[in-house]
CSV table of C-alpha atoms in Angstrom, one decimal:
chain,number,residue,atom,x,y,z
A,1242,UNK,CA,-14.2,-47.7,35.3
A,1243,UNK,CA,-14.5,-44.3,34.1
A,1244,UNK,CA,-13.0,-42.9,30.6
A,1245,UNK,CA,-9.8,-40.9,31.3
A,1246,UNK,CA,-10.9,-36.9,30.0
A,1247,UNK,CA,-10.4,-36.2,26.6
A,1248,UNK,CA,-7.0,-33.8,26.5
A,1249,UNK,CA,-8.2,-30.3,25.4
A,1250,UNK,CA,-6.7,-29.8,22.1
A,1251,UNK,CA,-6.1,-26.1,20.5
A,1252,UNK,CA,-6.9,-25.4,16.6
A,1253,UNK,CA,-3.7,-27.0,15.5
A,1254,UNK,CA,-3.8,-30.0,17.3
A,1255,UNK,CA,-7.4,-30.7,15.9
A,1256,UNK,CA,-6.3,-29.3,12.1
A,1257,UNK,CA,-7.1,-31.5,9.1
A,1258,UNK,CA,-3.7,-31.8,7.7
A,1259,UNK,CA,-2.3,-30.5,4.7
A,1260,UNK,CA,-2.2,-32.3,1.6
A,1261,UNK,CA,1.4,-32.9,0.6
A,1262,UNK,CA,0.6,-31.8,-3.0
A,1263,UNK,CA,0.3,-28.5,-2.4
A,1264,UNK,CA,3.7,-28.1,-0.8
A,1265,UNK,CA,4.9,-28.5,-4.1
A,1266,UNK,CA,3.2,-25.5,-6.2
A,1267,UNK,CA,3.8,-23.6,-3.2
A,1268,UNK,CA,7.3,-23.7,-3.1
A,1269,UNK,CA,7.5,-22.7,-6.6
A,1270,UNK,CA,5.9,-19.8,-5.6
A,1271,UNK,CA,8.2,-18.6,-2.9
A,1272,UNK,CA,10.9,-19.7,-5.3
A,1273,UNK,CA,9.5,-17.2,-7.9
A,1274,UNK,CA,9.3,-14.3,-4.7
A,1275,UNK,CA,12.6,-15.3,-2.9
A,1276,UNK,CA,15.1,-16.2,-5.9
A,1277,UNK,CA,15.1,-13.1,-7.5
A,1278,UNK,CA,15.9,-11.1,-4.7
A,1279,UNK,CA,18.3,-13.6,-3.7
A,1280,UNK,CA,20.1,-12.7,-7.2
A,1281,UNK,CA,20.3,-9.5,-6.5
A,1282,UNK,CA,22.0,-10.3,-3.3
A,1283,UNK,CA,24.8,-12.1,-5.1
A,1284,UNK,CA,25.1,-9.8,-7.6
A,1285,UNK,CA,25.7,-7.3,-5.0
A,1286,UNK,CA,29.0,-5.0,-4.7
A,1287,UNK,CA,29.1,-5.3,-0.5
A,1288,UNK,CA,32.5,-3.6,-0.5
A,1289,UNK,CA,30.9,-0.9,-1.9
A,1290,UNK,CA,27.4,-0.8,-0.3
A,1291,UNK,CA,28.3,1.8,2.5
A,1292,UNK,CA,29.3,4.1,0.2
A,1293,UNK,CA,26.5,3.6,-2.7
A,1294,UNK,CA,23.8,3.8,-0.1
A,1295,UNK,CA,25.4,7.0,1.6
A,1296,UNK,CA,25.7,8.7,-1.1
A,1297,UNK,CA,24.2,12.5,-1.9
A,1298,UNK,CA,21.3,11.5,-4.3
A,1299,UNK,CA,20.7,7.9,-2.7
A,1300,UNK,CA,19.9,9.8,1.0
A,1301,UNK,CA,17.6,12.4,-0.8
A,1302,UNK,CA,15.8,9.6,-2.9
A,1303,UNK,CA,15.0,7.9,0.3
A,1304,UNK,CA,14.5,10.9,2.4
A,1305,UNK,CA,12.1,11.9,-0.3
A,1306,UNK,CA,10.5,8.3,-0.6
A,1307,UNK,CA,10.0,8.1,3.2
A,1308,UNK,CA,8.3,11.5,3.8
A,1309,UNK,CA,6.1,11.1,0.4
A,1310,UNK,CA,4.8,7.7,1.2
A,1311,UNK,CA,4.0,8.4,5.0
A,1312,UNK,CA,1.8,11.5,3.7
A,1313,UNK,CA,0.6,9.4,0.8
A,1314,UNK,CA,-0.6,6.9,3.4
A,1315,UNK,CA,-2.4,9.8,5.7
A,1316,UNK,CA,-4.5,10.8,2.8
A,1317,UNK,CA,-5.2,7.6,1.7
A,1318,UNK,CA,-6.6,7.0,5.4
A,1319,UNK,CA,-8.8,10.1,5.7
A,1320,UNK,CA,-10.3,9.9,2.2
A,1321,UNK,CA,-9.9,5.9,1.7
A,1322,UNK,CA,-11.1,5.3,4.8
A,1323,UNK,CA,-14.9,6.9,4.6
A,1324,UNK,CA,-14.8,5.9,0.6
A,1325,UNK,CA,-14.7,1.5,2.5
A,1326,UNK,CA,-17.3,3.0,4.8
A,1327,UNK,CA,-19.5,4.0,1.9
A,1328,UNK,CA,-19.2,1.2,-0.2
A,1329,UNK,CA,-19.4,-1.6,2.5
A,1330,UNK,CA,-22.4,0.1,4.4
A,1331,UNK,CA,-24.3,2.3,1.1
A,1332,UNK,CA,-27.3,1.6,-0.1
A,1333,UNK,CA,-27.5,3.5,-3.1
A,1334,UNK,CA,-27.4,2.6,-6.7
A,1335,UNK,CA,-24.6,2.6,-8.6
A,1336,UNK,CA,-22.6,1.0,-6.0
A,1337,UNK,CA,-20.9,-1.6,-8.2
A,1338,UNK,CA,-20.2,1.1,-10.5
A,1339,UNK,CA,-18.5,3.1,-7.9
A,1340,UNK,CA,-16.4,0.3,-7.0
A,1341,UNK,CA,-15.5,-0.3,-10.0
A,1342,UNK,CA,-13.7,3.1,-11.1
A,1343,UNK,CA,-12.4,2.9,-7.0
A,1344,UNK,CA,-11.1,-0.3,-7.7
A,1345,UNK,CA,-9.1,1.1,-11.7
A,1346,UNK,CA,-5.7,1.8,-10.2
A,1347,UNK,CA,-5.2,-2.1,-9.4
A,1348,UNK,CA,-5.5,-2.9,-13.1
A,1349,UNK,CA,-4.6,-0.1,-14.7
A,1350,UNK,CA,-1.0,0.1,-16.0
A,1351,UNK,CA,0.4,2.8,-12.8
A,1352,UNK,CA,1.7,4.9,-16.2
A,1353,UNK,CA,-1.7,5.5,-17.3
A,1354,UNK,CA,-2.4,6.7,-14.0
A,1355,UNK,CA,0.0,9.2,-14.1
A,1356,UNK,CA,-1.0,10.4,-17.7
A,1357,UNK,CA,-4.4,11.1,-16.6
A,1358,UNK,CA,-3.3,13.1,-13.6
A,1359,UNK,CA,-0.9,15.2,-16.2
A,1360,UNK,CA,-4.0,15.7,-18.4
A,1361,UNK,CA,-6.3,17.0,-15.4
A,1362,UNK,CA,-4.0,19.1,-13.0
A,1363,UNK,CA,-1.6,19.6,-15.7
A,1364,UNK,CA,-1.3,23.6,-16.5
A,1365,UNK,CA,-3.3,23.2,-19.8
A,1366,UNK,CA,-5.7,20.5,-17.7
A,1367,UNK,CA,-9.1,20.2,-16.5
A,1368,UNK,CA,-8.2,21.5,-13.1
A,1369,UNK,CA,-4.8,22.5,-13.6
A,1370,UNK,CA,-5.6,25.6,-15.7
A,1371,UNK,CA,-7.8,26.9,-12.8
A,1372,UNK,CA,-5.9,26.6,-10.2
A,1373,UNK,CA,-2.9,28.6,-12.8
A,1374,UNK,CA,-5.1,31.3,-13.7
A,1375,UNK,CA,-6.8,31.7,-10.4
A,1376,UNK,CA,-3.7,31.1,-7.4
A,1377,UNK,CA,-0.7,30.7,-9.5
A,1378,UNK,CA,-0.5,27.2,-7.9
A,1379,UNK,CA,1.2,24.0,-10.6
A,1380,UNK,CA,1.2,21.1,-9.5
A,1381,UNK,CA,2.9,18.9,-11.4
A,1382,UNK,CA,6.8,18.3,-11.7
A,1383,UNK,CA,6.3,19.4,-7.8
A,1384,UNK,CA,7.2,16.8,-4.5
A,1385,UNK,CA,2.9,17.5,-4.1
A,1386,UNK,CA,2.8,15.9,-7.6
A,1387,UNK,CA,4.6,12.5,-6.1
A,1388,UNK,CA,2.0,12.4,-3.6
A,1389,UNK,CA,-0.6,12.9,-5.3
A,1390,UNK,CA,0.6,10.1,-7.9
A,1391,UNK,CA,1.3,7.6,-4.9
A,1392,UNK,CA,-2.1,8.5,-3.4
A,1393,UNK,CA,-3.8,7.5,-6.2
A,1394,UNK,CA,-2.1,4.4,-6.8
A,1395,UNK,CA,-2.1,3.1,-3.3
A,1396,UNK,CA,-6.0,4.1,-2.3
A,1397,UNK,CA,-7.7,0.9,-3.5
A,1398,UNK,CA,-5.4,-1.1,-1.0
A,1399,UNK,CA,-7.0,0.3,2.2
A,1400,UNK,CA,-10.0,0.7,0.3
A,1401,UNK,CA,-10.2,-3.3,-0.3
A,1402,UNK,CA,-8.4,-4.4,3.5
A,1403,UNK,CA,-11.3,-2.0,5.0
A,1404,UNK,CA,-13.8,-3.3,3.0
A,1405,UNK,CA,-13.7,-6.8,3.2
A,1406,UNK,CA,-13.2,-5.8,7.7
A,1407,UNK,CA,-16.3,-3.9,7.3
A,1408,UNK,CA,-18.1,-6.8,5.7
A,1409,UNK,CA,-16.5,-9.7,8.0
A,1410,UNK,CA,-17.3,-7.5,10.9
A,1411,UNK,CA,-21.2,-7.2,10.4
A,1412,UNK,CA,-24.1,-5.1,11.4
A,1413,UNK,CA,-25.0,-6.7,14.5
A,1414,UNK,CA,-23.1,-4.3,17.6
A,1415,UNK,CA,-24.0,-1.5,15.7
A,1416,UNK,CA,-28.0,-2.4,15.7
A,1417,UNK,CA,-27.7,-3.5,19.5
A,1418,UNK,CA,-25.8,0.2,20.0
A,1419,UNK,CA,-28.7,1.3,17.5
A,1420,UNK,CA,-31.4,0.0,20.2
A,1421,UNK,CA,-29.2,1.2,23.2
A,1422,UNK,CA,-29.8,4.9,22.0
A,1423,UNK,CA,-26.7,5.4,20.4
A,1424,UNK,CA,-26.7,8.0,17.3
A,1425,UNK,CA,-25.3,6.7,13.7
A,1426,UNK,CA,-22.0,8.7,14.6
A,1427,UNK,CA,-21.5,7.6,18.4
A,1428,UNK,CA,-22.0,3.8,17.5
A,1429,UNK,CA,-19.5,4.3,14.3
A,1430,UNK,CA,-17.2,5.6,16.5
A,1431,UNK,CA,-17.1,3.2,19.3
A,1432,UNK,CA,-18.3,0.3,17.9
A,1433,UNK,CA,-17.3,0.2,14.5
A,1434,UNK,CA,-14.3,1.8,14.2
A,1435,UNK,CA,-12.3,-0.8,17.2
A,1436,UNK,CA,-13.8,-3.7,15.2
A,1437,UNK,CA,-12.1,-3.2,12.0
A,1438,UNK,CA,-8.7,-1.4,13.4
A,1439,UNK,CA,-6.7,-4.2,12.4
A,1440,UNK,CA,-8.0,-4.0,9.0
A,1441,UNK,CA,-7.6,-0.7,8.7
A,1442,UNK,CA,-3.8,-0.8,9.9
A,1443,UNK,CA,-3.4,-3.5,7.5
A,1444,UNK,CA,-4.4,-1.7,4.6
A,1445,UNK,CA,-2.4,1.3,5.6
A,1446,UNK,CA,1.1,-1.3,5.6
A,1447,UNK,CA,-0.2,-2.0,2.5
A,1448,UNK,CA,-0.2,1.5,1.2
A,1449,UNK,CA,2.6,2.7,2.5
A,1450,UNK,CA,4.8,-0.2,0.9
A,1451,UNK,CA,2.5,0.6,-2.5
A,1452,UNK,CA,3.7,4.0,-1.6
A,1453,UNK,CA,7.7,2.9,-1.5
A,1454,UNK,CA,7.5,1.3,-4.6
A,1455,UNK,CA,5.9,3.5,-7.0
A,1456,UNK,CA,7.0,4.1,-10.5
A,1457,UNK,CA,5.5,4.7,-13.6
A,1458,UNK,CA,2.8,7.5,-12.4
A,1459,UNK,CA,5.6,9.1,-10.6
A,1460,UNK,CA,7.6,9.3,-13.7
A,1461,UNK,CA,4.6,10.3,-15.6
A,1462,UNK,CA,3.2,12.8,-13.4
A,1463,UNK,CA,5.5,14.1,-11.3
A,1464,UNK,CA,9.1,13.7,-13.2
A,1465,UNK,CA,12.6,12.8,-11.8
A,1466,UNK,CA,14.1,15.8,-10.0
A,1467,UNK,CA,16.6,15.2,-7.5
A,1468,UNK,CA,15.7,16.5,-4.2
A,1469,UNK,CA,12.0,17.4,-5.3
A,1470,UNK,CA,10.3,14.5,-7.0
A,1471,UNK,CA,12.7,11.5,-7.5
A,1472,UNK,CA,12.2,8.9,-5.1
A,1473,UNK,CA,14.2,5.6,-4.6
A,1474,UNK,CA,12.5,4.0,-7.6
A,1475,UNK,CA,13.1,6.5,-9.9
A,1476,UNK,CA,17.1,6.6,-8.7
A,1477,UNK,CA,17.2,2.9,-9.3
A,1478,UNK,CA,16.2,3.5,-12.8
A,1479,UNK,CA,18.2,6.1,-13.7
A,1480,UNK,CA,21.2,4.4,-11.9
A,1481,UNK,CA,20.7,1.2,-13.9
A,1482,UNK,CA,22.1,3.4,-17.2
A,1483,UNK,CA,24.8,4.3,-15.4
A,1484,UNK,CA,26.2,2.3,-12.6
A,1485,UNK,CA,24.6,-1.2,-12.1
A,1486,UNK,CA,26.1,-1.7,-9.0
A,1487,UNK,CA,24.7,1.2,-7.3
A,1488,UNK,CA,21.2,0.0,-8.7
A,1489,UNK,CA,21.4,-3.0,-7.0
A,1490,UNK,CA,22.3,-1.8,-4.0
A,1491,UNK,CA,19.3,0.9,-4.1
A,1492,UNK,CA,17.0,-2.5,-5.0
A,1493,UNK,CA,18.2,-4.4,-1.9
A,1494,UNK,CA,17.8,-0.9,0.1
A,1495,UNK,CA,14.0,-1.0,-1.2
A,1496,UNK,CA,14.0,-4.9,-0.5
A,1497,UNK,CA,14.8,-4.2,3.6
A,1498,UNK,CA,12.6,-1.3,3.4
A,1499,UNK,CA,9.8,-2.9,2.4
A,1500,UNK,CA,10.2,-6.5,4.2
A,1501,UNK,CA,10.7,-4.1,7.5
A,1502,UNK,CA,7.7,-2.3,6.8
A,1503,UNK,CA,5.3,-5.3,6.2
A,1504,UNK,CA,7.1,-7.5,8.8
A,1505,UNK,CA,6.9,-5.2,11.6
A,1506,UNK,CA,3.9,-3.3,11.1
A,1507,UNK,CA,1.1,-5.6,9.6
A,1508,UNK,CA,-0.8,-6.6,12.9
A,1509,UNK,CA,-0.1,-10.4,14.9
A,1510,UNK,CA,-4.4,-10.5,13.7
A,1511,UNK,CA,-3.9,-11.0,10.3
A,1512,UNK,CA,-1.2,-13.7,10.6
A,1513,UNK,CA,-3.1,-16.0,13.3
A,1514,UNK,CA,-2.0,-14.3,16.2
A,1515,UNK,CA,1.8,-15.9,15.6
């Protein structure tokens, strides 16, 4: 008598379980995510919201958010982008050195940031005076200031999400394109490039929600002008001198913004094709 055929089983079926243990820390964790922003929710003034969120400076703030972070997120792709390529696929020295100041805006307090882009486009800076003297162009305290600051804040995201494609992805179709005849640029074009999309996409989400929720360079760099340079973070401060309820309905704005953002635009790859 023959053995009955061994059910095909997918990844899950076969899984080693999960130790039970770990459910515990990890709920703490979503607790320390979820609970604060479930404050916020009941501290909420709902009768109100319509009118907080439809008001002159709250459709301006996110107007100005919106269009700042989506050009933020372009430049961070067509400079970001070749800046992964470079440091995945270089092989020159001072690499880790280049990584390393790539890689500053992640630790650096986003103020700091914002301070150091003052003190080089500024009209007394490095840069700034230059382009005063020579175009009459200033830059700072300007809506280009507030992408600038975002841009420089939100680069090492796609920088790292490309990255770590680039390495995951290997060498191996571009050396067989390589022997097929194909030139550096051709197989980094249609080889490379379709390997590591979903990488790529995923550090632009990334980004563009850095992009949403930047402050203290913004601040810094670019000031708090309505209609030119203050975005929804900047209202929210301001607004929490003033009107608390109108705060907290600007957080919970920011909240949906940025849970729609991730939610719907991070690719089905990254989260196991569920």
């Amino acid at each position: 008598m023959t053995r009955p055929a061994t059910r095909a089983t997918d990844d899950h079926d076969t899984g080693v379980g999960l130790p039970r243990l770990l459910w515990v820390p990890a709920a703490v964790a979503f607790a320390l995510i979820a609970l604060p922003v479930v404050g916020l929710a009941l501290r909420a003034d709902w009768p109100r919201m319509p009118a907080l969120l439809l008001s002159e400076s709250a459709l301006d703030a996110l107007r100005l958010s919106l269009l700042t972070a989506a050009i933020s997120t372009l430049l961070c792709v067509a400079f970001g982008g070749p800046l992964a390529v470079v440091l995945a696929r270089g092989r020159v020295r001072g690499l880790r050195l280049l990584r390393s100041v790539v890689l500053l805006p992640l630790v650096l307090p986003p103020v700091v940031g914002g301070l150091a882009l003052l003190f080089l486009l500024g009209r007394t800076g490095l840069v700034g005076r230059g382009l005063d003297l020579a175009f009459g162009i200033t830059i700072p305290f300007t809506t280009a200031s507030v992408v600038l600051a975002q841009t420089f804040v939100a680069l090492p995201f796609l920088v790292v999400s490309l990255e770590g494609a680039l390495r995951t992805a290997g060498r191996r179709y571009e050396a067989v394109a390589a022997t097929l005849g194909a030139a550096p640029w051709l197989a980094f074009r249609r080889v490379t490039v379709p390997l590591v999309l979903p990488g790529l996409a995923s550090g632009a989400v990334l980004a563009f929600a850095r992009c949403l929720g930047e402050f203290g360079a913004t601040i810094a760099f670019a000031g708090s002008l309505q209609g030119t340079t203050r975005t929804l973070p900047l209202l929210v401060y301001l607004e929490r001198e003033t009107d608390v309820d109108a705060a907290v309905a600007l957080s919970l704005l920011l909240v949906v913004v940025a849970v729609v953002v991730i939610g719907v635009a991070r690719p089905r790859t990254l989260e196991g094709g569920r």
